[in-house]
mmCIF file of C-alpha atoms in Angstrom:
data_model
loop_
_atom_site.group_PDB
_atom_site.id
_atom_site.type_symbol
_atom_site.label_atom_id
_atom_site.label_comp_id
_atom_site.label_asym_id
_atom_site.label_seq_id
_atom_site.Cartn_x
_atom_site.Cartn_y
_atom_site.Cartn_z
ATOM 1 C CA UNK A 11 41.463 -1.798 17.543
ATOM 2 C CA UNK A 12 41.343 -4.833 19.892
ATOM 3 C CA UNK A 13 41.427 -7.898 18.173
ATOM 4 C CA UNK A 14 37.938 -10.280 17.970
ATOM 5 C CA UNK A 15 38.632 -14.291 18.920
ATOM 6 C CA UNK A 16 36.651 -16.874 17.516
ATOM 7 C CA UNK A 17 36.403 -20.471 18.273
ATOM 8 C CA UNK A 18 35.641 -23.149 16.087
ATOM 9 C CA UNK A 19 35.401 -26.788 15.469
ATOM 10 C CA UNK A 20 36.503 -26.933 12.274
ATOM 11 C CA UNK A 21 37.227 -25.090 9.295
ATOM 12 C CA UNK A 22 38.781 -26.164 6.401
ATOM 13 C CA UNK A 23 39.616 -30.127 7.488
ATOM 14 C CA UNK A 24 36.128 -30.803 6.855
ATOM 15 C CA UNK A 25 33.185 -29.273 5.056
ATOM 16 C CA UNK A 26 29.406 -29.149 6.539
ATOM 17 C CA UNK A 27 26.926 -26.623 7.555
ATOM 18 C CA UNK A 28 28.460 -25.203 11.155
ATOM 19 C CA UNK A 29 32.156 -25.304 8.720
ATOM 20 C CA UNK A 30 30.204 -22.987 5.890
ATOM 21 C CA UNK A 31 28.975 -21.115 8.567
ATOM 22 C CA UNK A 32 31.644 -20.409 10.340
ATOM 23 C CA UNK A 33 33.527 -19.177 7.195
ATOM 24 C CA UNK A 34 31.110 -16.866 6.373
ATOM 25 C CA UNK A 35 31.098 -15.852 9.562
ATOM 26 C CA UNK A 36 35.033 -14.746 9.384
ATOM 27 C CA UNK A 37 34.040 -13.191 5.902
ATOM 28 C CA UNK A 38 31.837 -10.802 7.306
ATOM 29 C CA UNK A 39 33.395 -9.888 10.331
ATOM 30 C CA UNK A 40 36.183 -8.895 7.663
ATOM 31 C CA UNK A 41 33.705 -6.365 6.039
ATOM 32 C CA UNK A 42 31.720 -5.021 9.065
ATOM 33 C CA UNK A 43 34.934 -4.772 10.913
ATOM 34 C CA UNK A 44 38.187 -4.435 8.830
ATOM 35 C CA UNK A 45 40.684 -2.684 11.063
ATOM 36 C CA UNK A 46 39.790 -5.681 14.005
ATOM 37 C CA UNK A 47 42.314 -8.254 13.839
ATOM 38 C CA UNK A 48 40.738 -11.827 13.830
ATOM 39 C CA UNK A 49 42.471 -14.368 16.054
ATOM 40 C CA UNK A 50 40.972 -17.625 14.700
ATOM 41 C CA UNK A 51 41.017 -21.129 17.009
ATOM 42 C CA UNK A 52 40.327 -23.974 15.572
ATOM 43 C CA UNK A 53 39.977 -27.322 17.703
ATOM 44 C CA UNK A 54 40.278 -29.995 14.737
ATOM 45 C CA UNK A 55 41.925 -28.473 11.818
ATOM 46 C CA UNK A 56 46.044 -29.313 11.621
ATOM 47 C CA UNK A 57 48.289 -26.967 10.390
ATOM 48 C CA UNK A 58 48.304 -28.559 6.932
ATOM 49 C CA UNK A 59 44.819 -27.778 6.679
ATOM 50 C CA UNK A 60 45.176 -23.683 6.793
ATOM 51 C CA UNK A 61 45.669 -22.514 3.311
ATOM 52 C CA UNK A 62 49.144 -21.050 2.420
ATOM 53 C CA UNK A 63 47.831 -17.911 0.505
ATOM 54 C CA UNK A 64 47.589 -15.455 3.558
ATOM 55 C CA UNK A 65 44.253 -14.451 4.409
ATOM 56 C CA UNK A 66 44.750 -10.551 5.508
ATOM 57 C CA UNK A 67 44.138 -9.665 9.134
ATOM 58 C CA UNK A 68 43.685 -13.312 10.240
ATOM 59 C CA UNK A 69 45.697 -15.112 12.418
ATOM 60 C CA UNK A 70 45.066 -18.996 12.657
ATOM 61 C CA UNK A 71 45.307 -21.373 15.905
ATOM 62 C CA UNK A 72 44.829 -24.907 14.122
ATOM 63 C CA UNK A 73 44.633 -27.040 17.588
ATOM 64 C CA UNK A 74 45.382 -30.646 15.904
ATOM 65 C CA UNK A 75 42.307 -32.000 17.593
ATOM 66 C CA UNK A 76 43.048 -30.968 21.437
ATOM 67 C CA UNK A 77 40.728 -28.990 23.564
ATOM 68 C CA UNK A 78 43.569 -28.238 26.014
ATOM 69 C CA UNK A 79 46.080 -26.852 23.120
ATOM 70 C CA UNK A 80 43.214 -24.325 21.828
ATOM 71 C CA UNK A 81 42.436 -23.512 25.435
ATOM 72 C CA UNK A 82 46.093 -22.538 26.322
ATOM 73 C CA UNK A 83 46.448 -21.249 23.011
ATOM 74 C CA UNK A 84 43.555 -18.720 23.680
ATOM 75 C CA UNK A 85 44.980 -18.052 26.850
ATOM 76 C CA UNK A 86 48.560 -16.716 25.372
ATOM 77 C CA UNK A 87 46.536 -15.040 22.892
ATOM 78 C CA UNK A 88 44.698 -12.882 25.608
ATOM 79 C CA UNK A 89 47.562 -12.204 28.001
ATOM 80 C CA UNK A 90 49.034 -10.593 24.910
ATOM 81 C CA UNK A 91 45.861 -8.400 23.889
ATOM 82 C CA UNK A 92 42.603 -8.619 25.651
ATOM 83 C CA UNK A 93 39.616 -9.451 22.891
ATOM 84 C CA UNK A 94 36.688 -6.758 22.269
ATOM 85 C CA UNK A 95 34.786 -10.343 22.193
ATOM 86 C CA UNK A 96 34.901 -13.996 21.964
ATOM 87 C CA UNK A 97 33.010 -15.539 19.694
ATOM 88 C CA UNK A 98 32.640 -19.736 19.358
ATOM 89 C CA UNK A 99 30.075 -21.179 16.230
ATOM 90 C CA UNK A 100 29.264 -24.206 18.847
ATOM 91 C CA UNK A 101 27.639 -24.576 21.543
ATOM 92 C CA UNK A 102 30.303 -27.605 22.822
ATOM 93 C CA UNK A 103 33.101 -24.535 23.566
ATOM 94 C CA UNK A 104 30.681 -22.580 26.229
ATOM 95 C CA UNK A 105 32.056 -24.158 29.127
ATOM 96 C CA UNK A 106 35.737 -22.843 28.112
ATOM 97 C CA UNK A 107 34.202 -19.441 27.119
ATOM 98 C CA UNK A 108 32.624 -18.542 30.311
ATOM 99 C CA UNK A 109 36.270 -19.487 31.976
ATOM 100 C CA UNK A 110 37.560 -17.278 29.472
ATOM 101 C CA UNK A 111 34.886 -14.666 30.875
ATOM 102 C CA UNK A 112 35.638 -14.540 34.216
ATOM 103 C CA UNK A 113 40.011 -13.878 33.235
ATOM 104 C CA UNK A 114 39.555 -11.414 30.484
ATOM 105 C CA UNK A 115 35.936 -9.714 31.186
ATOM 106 C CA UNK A 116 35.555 -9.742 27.404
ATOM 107 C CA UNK A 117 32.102 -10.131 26.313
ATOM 108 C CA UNK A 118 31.561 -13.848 25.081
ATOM 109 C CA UNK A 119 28.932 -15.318 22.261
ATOM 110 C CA UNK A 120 27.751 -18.711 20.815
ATOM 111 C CA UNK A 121 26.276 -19.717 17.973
ATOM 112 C CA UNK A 122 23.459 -22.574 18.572
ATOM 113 C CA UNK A 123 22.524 -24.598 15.235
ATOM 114 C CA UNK A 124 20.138 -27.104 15.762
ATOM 115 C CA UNK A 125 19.340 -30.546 17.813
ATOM 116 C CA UNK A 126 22.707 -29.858 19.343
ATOM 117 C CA UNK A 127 20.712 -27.353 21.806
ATOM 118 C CA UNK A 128 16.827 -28.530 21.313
ATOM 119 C CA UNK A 129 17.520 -30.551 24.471
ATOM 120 C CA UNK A 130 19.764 -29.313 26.378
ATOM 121 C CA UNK A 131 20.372 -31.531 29.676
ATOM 122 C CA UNK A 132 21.552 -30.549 33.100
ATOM 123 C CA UNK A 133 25.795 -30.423 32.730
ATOM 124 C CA UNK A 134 28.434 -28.039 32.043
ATOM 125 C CA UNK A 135 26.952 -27.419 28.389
ATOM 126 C CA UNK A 136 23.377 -26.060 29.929
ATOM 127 C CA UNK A 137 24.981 -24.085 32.806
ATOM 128 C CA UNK A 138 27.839 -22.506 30.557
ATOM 129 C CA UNK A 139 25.455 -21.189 27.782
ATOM 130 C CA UNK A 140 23.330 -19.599 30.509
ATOM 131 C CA UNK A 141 26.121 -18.026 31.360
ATOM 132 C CA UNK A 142 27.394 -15.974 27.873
ATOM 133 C CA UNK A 143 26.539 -12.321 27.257
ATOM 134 C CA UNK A 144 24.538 -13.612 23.939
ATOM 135 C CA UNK A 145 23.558 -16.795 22.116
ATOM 136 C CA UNK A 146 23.049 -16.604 18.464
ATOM 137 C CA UNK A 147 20.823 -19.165 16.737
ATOM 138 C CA UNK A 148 20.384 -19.270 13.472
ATOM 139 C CA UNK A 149 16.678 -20.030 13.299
ATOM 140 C CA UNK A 150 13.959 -19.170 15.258
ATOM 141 C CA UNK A 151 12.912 -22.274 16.487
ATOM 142 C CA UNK A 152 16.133 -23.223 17.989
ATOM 143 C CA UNK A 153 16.003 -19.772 19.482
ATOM 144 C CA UNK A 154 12.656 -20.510 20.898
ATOM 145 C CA UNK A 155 13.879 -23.911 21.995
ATOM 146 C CA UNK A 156 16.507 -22.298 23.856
ATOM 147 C CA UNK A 157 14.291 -19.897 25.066
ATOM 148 C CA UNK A 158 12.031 -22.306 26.447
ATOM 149 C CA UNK A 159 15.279 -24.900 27.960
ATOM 150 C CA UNK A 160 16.937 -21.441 29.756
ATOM 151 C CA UNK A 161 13.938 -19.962 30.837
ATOM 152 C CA UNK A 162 14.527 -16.685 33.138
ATOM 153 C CA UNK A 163 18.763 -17.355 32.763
ATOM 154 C CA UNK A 164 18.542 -17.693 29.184
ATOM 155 C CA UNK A 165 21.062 -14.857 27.780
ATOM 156 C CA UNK A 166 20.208 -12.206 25.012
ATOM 157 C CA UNK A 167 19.565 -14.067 22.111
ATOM 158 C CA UNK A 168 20.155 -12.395 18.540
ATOM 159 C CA UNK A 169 18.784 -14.883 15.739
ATOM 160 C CA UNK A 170 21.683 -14.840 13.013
ATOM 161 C CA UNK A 171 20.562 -17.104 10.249
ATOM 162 C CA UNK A 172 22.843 -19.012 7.717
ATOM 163 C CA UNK A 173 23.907 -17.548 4.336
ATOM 164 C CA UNK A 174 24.761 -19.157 0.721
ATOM 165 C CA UNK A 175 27.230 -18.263 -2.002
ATOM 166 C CA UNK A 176 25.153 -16.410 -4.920
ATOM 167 C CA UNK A 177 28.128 -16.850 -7.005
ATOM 168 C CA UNK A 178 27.832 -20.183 -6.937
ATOM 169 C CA UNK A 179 24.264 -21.412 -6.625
ATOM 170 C CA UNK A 180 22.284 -19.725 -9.177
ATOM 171 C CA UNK A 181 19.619 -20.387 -11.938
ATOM 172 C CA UNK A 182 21.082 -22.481 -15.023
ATOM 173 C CA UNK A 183 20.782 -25.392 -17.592
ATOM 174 C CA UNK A 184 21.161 -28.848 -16.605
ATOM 175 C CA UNK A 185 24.466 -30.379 -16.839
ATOM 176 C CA UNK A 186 24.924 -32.899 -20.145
ATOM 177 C CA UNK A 187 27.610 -34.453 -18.102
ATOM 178 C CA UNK A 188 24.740 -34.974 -15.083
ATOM 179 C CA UNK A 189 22.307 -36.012 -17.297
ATOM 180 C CA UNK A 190 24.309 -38.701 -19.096
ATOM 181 C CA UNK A 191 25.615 -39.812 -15.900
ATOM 182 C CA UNK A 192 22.471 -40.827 -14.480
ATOM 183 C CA UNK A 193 20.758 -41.550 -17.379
ATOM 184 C CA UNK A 194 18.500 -38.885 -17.977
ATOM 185 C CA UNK A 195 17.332 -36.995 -20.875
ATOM 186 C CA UNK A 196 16.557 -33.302 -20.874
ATOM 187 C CA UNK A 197 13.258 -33.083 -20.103
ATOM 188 C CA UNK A 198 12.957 -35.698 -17.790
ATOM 189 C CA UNK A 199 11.284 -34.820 -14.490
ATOM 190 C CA UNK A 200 13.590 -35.253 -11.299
ATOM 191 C CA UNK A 201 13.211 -35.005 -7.328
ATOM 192 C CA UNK A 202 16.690 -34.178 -5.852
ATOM 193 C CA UNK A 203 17.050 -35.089 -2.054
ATOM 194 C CA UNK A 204 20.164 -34.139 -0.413
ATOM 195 C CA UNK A 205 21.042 -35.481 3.247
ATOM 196 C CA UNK A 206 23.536 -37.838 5.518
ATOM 197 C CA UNK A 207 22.133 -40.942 4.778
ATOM 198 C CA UNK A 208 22.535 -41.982 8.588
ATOM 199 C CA UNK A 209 20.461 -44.039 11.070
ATOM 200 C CA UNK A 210 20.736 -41.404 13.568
ATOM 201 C CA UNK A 211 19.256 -38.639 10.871
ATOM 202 C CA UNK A 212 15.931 -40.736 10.645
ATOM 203 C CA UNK A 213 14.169 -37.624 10.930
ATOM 204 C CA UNK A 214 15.190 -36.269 7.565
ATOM 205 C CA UNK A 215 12.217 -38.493 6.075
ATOM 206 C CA UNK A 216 14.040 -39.733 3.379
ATOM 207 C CA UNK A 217 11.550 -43.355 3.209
ATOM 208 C CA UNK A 218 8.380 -40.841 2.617
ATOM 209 C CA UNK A 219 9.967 -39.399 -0.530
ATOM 210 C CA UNK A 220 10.496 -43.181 -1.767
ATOM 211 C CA UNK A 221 7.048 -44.065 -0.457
ATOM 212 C CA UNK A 222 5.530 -41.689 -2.165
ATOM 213 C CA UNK A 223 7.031 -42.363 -5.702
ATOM 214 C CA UNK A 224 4.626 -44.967 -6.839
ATOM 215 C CA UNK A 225 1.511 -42.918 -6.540
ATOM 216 C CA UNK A 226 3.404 -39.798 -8.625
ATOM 217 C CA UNK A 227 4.614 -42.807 -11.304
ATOM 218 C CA UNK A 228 1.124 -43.386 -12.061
ATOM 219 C CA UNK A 229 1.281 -40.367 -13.664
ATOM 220 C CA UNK A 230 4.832 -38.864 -14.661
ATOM 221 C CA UNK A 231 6.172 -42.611 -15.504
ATOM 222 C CA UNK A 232 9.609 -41.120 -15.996
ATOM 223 C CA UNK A 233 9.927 -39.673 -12.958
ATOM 224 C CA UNK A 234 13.085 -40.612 -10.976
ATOM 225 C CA UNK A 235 14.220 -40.135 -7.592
ATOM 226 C CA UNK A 236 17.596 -38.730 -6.848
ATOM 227 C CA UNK A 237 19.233 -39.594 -2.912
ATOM 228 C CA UNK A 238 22.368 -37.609 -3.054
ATOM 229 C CA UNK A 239 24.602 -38.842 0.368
ATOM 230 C CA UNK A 240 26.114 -41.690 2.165
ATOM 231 C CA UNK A 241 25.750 -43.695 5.300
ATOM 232 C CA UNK A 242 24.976 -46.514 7.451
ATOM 233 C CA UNK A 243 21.483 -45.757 6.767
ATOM 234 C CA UNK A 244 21.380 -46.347 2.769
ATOM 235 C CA UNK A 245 21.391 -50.482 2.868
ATOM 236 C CA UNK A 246 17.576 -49.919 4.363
ATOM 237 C CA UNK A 247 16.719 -46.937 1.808
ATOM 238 C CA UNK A 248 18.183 -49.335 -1.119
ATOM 239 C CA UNK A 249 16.141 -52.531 0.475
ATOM 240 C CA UNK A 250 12.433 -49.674 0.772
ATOM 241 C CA UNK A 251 12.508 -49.090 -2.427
ATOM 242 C CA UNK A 252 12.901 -52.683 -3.823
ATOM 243 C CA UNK A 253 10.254 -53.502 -1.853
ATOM 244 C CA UNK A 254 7.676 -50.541 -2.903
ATOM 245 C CA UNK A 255 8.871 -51.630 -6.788
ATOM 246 C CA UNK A 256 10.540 -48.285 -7.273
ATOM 247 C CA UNK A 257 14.145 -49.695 -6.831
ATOM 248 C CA UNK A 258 15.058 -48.424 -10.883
ATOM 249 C CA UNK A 259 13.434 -45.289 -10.313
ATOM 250 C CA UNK A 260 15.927 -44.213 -7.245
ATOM 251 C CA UNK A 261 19.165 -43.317 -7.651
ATOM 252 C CA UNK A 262 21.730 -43.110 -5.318
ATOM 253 C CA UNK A 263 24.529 -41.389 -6.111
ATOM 254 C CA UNK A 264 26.427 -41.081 -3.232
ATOM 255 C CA UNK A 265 28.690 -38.119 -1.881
ATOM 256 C CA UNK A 266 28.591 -35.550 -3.716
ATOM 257 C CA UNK A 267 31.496 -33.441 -4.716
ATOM 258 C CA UNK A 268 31.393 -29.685 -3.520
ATOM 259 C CA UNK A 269 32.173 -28.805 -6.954
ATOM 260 C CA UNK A 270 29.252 -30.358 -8.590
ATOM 261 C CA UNK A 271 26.821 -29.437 -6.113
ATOM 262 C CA UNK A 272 25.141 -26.358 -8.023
ATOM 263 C CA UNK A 273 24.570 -28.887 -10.958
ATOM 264 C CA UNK A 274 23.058 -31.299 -9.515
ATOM 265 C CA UNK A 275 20.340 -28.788 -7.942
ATOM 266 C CA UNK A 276 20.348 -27.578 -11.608
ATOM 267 C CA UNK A 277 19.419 -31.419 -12.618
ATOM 268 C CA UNK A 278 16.437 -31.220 -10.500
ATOM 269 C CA UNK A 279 12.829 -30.172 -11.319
ATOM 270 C CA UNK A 280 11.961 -29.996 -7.386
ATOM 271 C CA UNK A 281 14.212 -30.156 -4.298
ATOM 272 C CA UNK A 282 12.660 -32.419 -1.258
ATOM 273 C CA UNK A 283 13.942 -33.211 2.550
ATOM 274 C CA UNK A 284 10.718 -33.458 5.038
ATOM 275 C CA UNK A 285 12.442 -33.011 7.531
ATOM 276 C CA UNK A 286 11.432 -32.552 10.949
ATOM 277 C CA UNK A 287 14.770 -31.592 12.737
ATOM 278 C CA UNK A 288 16.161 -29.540 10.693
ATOM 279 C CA UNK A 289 17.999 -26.658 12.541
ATOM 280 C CA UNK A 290 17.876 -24.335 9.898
ATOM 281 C CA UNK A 291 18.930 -26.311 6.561
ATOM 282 C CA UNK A 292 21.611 -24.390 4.376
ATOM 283 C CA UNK A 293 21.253 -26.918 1.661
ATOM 284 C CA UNK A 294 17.210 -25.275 1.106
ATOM 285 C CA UNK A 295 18.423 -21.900 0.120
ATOM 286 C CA UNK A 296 21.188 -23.433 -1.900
ATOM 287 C CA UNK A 297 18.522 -25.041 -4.012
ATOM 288 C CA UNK A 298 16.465 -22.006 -3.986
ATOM 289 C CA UNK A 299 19.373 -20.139 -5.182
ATOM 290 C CA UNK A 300 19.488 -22.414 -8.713
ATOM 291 C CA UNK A 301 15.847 -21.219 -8.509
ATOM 292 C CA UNK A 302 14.364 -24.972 -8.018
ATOM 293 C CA UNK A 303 11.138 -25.657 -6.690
ATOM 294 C CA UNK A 304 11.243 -26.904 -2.904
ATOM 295 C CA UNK A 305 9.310 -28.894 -0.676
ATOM 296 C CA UNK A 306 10.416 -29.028 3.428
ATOM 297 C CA UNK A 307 8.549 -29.747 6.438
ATOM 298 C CA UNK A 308 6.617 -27.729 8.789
ATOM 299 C CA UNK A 309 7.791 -28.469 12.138
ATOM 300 C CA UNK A 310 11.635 -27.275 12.527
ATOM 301 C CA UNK A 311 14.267 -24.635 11.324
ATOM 302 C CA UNK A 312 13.223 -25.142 7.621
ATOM 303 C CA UNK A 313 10.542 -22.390 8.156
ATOM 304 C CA UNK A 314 13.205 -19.709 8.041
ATOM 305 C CA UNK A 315 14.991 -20.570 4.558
ATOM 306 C CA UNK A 316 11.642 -20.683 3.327
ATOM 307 C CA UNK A 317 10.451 -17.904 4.199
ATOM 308 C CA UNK A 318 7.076 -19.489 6.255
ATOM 309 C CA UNK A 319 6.437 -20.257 2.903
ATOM 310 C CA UNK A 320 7.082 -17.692 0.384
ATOM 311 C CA UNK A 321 10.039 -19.171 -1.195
ATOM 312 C CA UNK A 322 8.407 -22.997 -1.483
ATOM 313 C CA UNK A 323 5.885 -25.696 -0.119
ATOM 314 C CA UNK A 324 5.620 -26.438 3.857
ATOM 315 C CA UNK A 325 4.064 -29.215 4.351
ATOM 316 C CA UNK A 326 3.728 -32.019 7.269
ATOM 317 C CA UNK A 327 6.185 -34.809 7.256
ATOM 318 C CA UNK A 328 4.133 -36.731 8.813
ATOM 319 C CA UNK A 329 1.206 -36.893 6.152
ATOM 320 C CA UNK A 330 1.619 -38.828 2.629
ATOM 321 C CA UNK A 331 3.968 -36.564 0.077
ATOM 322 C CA UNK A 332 2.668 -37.953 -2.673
ATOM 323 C CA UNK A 333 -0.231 -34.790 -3.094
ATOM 324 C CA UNK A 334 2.156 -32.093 -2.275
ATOM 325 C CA UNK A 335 5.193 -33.590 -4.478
ATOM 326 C CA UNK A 336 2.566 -33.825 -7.554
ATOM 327 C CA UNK A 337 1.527 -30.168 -7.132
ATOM 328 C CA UNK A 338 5.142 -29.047 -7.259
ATOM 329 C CA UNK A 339 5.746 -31.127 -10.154
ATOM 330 C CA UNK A 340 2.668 -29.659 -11.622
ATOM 331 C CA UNK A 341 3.949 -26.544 -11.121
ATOM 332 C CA UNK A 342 0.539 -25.710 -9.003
ATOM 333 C CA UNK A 343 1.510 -23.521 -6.583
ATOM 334 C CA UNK A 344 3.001 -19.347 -5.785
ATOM 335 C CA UNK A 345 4.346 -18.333 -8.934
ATOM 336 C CA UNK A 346 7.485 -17.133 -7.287
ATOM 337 C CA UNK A 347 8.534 -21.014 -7.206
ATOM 338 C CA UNK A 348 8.884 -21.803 -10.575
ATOM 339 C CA UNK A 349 10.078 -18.396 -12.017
ATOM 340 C CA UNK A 350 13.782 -18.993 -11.152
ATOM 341 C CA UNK A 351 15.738 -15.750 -11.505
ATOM 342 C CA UNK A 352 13.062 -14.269 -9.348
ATOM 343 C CA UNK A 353 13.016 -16.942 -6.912
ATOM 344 C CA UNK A 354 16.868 -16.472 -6.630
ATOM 345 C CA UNK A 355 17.067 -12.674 -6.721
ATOM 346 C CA UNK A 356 14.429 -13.312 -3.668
ATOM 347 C CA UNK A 357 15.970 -15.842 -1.277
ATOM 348 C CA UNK A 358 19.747 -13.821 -2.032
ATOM 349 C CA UNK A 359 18.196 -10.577 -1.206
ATOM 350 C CA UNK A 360 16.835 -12.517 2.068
ATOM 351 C CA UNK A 361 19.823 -14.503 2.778
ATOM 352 C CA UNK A 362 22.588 -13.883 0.826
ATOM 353 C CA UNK A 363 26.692 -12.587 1.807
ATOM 354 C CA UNK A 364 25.160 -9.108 2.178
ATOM 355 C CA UNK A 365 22.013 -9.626 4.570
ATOM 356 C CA UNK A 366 24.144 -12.206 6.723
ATOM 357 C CA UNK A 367 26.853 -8.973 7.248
ATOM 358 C CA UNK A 368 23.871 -6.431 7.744
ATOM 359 C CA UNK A 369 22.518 -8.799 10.466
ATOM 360 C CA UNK A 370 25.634 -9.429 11.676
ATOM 361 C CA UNK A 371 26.411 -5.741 11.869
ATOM 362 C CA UNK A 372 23.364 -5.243 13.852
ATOM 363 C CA UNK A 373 24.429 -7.443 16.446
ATOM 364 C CA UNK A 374 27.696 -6.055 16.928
ATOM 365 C CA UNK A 375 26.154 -2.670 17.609
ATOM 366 C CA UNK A 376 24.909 -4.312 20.483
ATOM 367 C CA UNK A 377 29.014 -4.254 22.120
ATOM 368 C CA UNK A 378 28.738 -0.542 21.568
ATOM 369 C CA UNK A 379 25.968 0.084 23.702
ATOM 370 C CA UNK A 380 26.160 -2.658 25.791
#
């Protein structure tokens, strides 16, 4: 069987949504195609960064951070065997994969994420993605954005949402360790946020959460906010909440480790980012998965991880938090949310390893016929 080629920014040198993505994009393609060889490319992983336990049926390009090495790379790669398809999990590679379109004729698709493609100007970016046999976006608001950028030229789009690791993020007890580390006791009440804390992520609406913590202290006086991340943006989220009188009921705790990232959802009685540029937001059904109450905002990719509101609480980021936040704390609201082995069993059976390769699957039927 011809080989597929994918194309990726990174992999395993760093660790974010389009890198979680993009491995369990090779982790499907390994069960909804195991006899095609994957050829993987990989612009800004090194060679030290590909793990030395062989992973079967792979082949890795680690590029050391040059576009022109992965480009000749892929090059040699397809003079020796032709691709069935070439398939990139950013939007940055199109220009490359239409060249590699017009040598090979292989059939060529991109994954779009989020504000990378929401506004798409006029350049080799726009014209390339026009260009591909399919465009994969893994909500449908960036598929409608792209719809609406590409207009009659826009490609075949297939929406191919993000997945989360059941076996990792599931229902359980909070973590003594956690607990003692931020001062808490057991049953204290908790509102987890988890985001870049940077300037240029202003939309995440991290200040409304902190705004709205005086009205909820008025009546959980325990409360306490949790601001999991780092950047250049935490001096002015440290400085808000001094200012609103809240500054010992926010913690920051700074980057957290992958490894304790299902226990600190644990920690949490509700999960909160209002955002309003969120592309799709794998961190949502990660907190769904450890069956936690969540609260996102209305007007981006969040819709899709929660379910248009079946899995938790859409509101608008715009409007004060305080009401919505207090109703969630309450526990007012679908009982789905705050039964957590149902609410996980849900959002896995919606987005877990299996539907990502049975949506996957679907679109590669599309090479078949196509």
């Amino acid at each position: 069987m011809k080989p597929i080629d994918l194309l990726l920014p990174e992999l395993f040198a760093a660790d974010g949504g389009i890198q979680r993505y993009s491995r369990t994009l090779i982790q499907a393609l390994q069960v909804v195609q195991p006899h095609a060889p994957l050829r993987v490319f990989i612009r800004n992983d090194h060679p030290q960064h590909i793990p030395t336990k062989p992973w079967p049926g792979i082949s890795w390009h680690p590029a050391r951070g040059s576009s022109a090495r992965m480009a000749r790379s892929l090059a040699r790669a397809a003079r020796n065997q032709r691709p069935q398809l070439l398939l990139s999990t950013h939007p940055n590679f199109a220009p490359l994969q239409v060249l590699h379109h017009k040598l090979t004729g292989s059939p060529s698709w991109c994954s779009a994420h989020g504000i990378e493609v929401w506004d798409l100007r006029r350049g080799p970016k726009r014209w390339a993605l026009a260009r591909l046999q399919r465009l994969l976006p893994v909500s449908r608001f960036t598929a409608a954005r792209l719809q609406l950028q590409l207009g009659a030229g826009c490609p075949p789009i297939g929406v191919l949402p993000n997945s989360f690791d059941q076996t990792r993020f599931s229902p359980g007890a909070r973590s003594p360790q956690l607990l003692q580390r931020y001062g808490l006791h057991s049953g204290q009440p908790l509102i987890l946020s988890l985001s870049r804390l940077s300037q240029a992520d202003a939309y995440k609406n991290l200040h409304k959460l902190i705004e709205a913590l005086p009205a909820l202290l008025a009546r959980w006086p325990a409360l306490r906010l949790l601001i999991a991340g780092e950047g250049d943006d935490k001096p002015r989220l440290q400085s808000l909440a001094n200012q609103m009188g809240v500054g010992q009921q926010v913690i920051f705790s700074g980057r957290i480790a992958e490894a304790e990232l299902a226990d600190h959802h644990r920690l949490a009685t509700v999960f909160a980012l209002p955002s309003t540029g969120e592309g799709f937001g794998i961190v949502f059904l990660e907190a769904l998965g450890c069956g936690r109450p969540v609260l996102a905002g209305n007007r981006d990719g969040s819709l899709d991880p929660l379910g248009d509101g079946r899995f938790g609480l859409l509101v608008d980021p715009h409007l004060p938090l305080a009401p919505a936040l207090a109703s969630l704390l309450a526990r007012q609201g679908e009982d789905l949310w705050f039964q957590p082995q149902a609410l996980a069993q849900a959002v896995g059976e919606a987005f877990g390893f299996v539907a990502f390769c049975e949506r996957l699957d679907a679109q590669l039927a599309t090479l078949e016929v196509g």
